[in-house]
Amino acid sequence: EAVALPEMSVGAEDAPITLIEYASFTCPHCANFHADVYPSIKENYIDTGKVRMIYRGIYFDRLGLWADMMARCGGPDRYFGIAALIFEKQREWTAAESAVAIVDNLYAIGRLAGLKDADMETCMQDNETAQAMVASSTENAEADGVNATPMFVINGQTMSNMAYSGFVDEFERLLAE
């Protein structure tokens, strides 16, 4: 029995535009996107019902997988809030010298987000979910030709990272159709 893996998404289900972000929690360009570009997309397009965004993790390393597992610990409603903290503190938590120290750093971020240690332990030790995440990540990345992060798929069209103005141009073009 395969683990059912919910898509992590934000925005109206019936939004005219679907934006899929492929990203890794250990990728600096992804952290920059979340700091500099995502807030404007959220305010102007997601919160206004024009864009639904789906976040799909890409795991170039164990750290990226562990971080995504931590983000998922709070469930779909808290996913993007925890993800934001993980990206915001990326330089700090990834700088630890050992795997144990890195996981400790992720627990500290989870606590900031209000998660309980016992819940985080259960969630971080769930190998079936971890395997399902890796399988799903590989399958999605192959289907959409993802070879770097962040990459975006906007209504089926794969695009590399761009400035906010690039997203605006694409969104407005699609909304005018």
CSV table of C-alpha atoms in Angstrom, one decimal:
chain,number,residue,atom,x,y,z
A,1,GLU,CA,0.0,0.0,0.0
A,2,ALA,CA,1.6,3.2,-1.2
A,3,VAL,CA,1.5,6.3,1.1
A,4,ALA,CA,-0.9,8.9,-0.2
A,5,LEU,CA,1.1,12.1,-0.5
A,6,PRO,CA,-0.9,15.3,-0.5
A,7,GLU,CA,0.3,18.1,-2.9
A,8,MET,CA,1.3,21.1,-0.9
A,9,SER,CA,-0.5,24.0,-2.4
A,10,VAL,CA,-1.7,27.5,-1.6
A,11,GLY,CA,-4.4,29.5,-3.4
A,12,ALA,CA,-7.8,28.9,-4.9
A,13,GLU,CA,-8.4,25.4,-6.3
A,14,ASP,CA,-10.2,27.0,-9.3
A,15,ALA,CA,-7.6,29.7,-10.0
A,16,PRO,CA,-7.1,30.2,-13.8
A,17,ILE,CA,-3.3,29.8,-13.4
A,18,THR,CA,-1.4,26.9,-11.8
A,19,LEU,CA,2.2,27.7,-10.8
A,20,ILE,CA,4.3,24.7,-9.8
A,21,GLU,CA,7.5,25.5,-8.0
A,22,TYR,CA,10.2,22.8,-8.0
A,23,ALA,CA,12.7,23.7,-5.3
A,24,SER,CA,15.1,22.4,-2.7
A,25,PHE,CA,15.3,23.7,0.8
A,26,THR,CA,19.1,23.7,0.5
A,27,CYS,CA,19.2,25.8,-2.7
A,28,PRO,CA,20.2,29.4,-2.1
A,29,HIS,CA,18.4,30.6,-5.3
A,30,CYS,CA,15.2,29.0,-3.9
A,31,ALA,CA,15.7,30.8,-0.6
A,32,ASN,CA,16.1,34.1,-2.6
A,33,PHE,CA,12.9,33.4,-4.5
A,34,HIS,CA,11.0,32.9,-1.3
A,35,ALA,CA,12.5,36.0,0.2
A,36,ASP,CA,12.2,38.4,-2.7
A,37,VAL,CA,9.7,37.2,-5.3
A,38,TYR,CA,7.2,34.9,-3.6
A,39,PRO,CA,5.7,37.5,-1.2
A,40,SER,CA,4.7,39.7,-4.2
A,41,ILE,CA,3.3,36.7,-6.1
A,42,LYS,CA,1.3,35.7,-3.0
A,43,GLU,CA,-0.1,39.2,-2.4
A,44,ASN,CA,-1.0,40.1,-5.9
A,45,TYR,CA,-1.9,36.8,-7.5
A,46,ILE,CA,-2.4,34.0,-5.0
A,47,ASP,CA,-4.4,35.9,-2.4
A,48,THR,CA,-6.5,37.5,-5.2
A,49,GLY,CA,-7.6,34.1,-6.6
A,50,LYS,CA,-5.6,34.3,-9.8
A,51,VAL,CA,-2.9,31.8,-9.1
A,52,ARG,CA,-2.8,28.4,-7.3
A,53,MET,CA,0.8,27.5,-6.4
A,54,ILE,CA,2.0,24.0,-5.8
A,55,TYR,CA,5.3,23.4,-4.1
A,56,ARG,CA,7.2,20.2,-5.1
A,57,GLY,CA,10.4,19.3,-3.3
A,58,ILE,CA,13.5,18.2,-5.2
A,59,TYR,CA,16.0,16.3,-3.2
A,60,PHE,CA,19.6,16.7,-4.3
A,61,ASP,CA,20.7,15.7,-0.8
A,62,ARG,CA,19.4,14.2,2.4
A,63,LEU,CA,19.3,17.6,4.0
A,64,GLY,CA,16.7,18.8,1.5
A,65,LEU,CA,14.6,15.8,2.1
A,66,TRP,CA,14.8,16.2,5.9
A,67,ALA,CA,13.8,19.8,5.6
A,68,ASP,CA,10.8,19.0,3.5
A,69,MET,CA,9.8,16.3,5.9
A,70,MET,CA,9.9,18.9,8.7
A,71,ALA,CA,7.8,21.3,6.7
A,72,ARG,CA,5.2,18.6,6.2
A,73,CYS,CA,5.1,17.8,9.9
A,74,GLY,CA,2.6,20.6,10.5
A,75,GLY,CA,0.2,19.3,7.8
A,76,PRO,CA,-0.9,21.1,4.6
A,77,ASP,CA,-2.3,24.2,6.5
A,78,ARG,CA,1.1,25.0,8.1
A,79,TYR,CA,3.3,23.8,5.4
A,80,PHE,CA,4.1,27.2,3.7
A,81,GLY,CA,4.6,28.9,7.1
A,82,ILE,CA,7.2,26.3,8.1
A,83,ALA,CA,8.8,26.3,4.7
A,84,ALA,CA,9.2,30.1,4.9
A,85,LEU,CA,11.1,29.7,8.2
A,86,ILE,CA,13.3,26.9,6.7
A,87,PHE,CA,14.2,29.1,3.8
A,88,GLU,CA,14.7,32.2,5.9
A,89,LYS,CA,17.2,30.3,8.2
A,90,GLN,CA,18.8,28.3,5.4
A,91,ARG,CA,22.3,29.6,6.0
A,92,GLU,CA,22.1,28.8,9.7
A,93,TRP,CA,20.6,25.3,9.8
A,94,THR,CA,22.6,24.0,6.8
A,95,ALA,CA,25.9,25.2,8.3
A,96,ALA,CA,25.9,22.5,11.1
A,97,GLU,CA,28.9,20.1,11.0
A,98,SER,CA,27.0,16.8,11.4
A,99,ALA,CA,23.8,15.2,10.3
A,100,VAL,CA,22.6,15.1,13.9
A,101,ALA,CA,23.3,18.8,14.4
A,102,ILE,CA,21.4,19.6,11.2
A,103,VAL,CA,18.4,17.6,12.3
A,104,ASP,CA,18.6,19.4,15.7
A,105,ASN,CA,18.5,22.7,13.8
A,106,LEU,CA,15.5,21.6,11.9
A,107,TYR,CA,13.8,20.7,15.2
A,108,ALA,CA,14.5,24.2,16.5
A,109,ILE,CA,12.7,25.6,13.4
A,110,GLY,CA,9.8,23.2,14.0
A,111,ARG,CA,9.6,24.4,17.6
A,112,LEU,CA,9.5,28.1,16.4
A,113,ALA,CA,6.5,27.0,14.2
A,114,GLY,CA,4.8,25.5,17.3
A,115,LEU,CA,5.4,21.9,16.6
A,116,LYS,CA,5.9,19.5,19.5
A,117,ASP,CA,9.0,17.3,19.8
A,118,ALA,CA,7.0,14.0,20.0
A,119,ASP,CA,5.1,14.9,16.8
A,120,MET,CA,8.3,15.9,15.0
A,121,GLU,CA,10.0,12.7,16.0
A,122,THR,CA,7.1,10.5,14.6
A,123,CYS,CA,7.0,12.5,11.5
A,124,MET,CA,10.8,12.6,10.9
A,125,GLN,CA,11.1,8.8,11.4
A,126,ASP,CA,8.3,8.0,9.0
A,127,ASN,CA,10.4,6.1,6.3
A,128,GLU,CA,7.4,5.2,4.2
A,129,THR,CA,6.5,8.9,3.7
A,130,ALA,CA,10.1,9.7,3.1
A,131,GLN,CA,10.3,7.0,0.4
A,132,ALA,CA,7.0,8.2,-1.2
A,133,MET,CA,8.4,11.8,-1.2
A,134,VAL,CA,11.5,10.7,-3.0
A,135,ALA,CA,9.6,8.6,-5.5
A,136,SER,CA,7.1,11.3,-6.2
A,137,SER,CA,9.9,13.9,-6.5
A,138,THR,CA,11.8,11.8,-9.1
A,139,GLU,CA,8.6,11.1,-11.1
A,140,ASN,CA,7.5,14.7,-11.2
A,141,ALA,CA,10.9,16.0,-12.0
A,142,GLU,CA,11.3,13.6,-14.9
A,143,ALA,CA,7.9,14.4,-16.2
A,144,ASP,CA,8.5,18.1,-16.2
A,145,GLY,CA,12.2,18.0,-17.2
A,146,VAL,CA,13.5,19.5,-14.0
A,147,ASN,CA,17.3,19.6,-13.7
A,148,ALA,CA,17.9,22.6,-11.6
A,149,THR,CA,16.2,24.6,-8.9
A,150,PRO,CA,14.1,26.6,-8.7
A,151,MET,CA,12.2,25.7,-11.8
A,152,PHE,CA,8.6,26.6,-12.5
A,153,VAL,CA,5.8,25.2,-14.5
A,154,ILE,CA,3.1,27.8,-15.3
A,155,ASN,CA,0.0,26.2,-16.9
A,156,GLY,CA,2.1,23.4,-18.3
A,157,GLN,CA,5.0,25.6,-19.5
A,158,THR,CA,8.3,24.9,-17.9
A,159,MET,CA,10.4,28.0,-17.1
A,160,SER,CA,13.6,28.7,-15.3
A,161,ASN,CA,14.0,31.1,-12.4
A,162,MET,CA,13.2,34.8,-13.2
A,163,ALA,CA,12.6,38.1,-11.6
A,164,TYR,CA,9.1,39.1,-10.3
A,165,SER,CA,8.5,41.1,-13.5
A,166,GLY,CA,8.9,37.9,-15.5
A,167,PHE,CA,6.2,36.2,-13.5
A,168,VAL,CA,4.0,39.3,-13.9
A,169,ASP,CA,4.4,39.2,-17.7
A,170,GLU,CA,3.6,35.6,-17.9
A,171,PHE,CA,0.6,35.8,-15.5
A,172,GLU,CA,-0.9,38.8,-17.2
A,173,ARG,CA,-0.4,37.2,-20.7
A,174,LEU,CA,-2.3,34.1,-19.5
A,175,LEU,CA,-5.0,36.2,-17.7
A,176,ALA,CA,-5.6,38.2,-20.9
A,177,GLU,CA,-6.2,35.0,-23.0
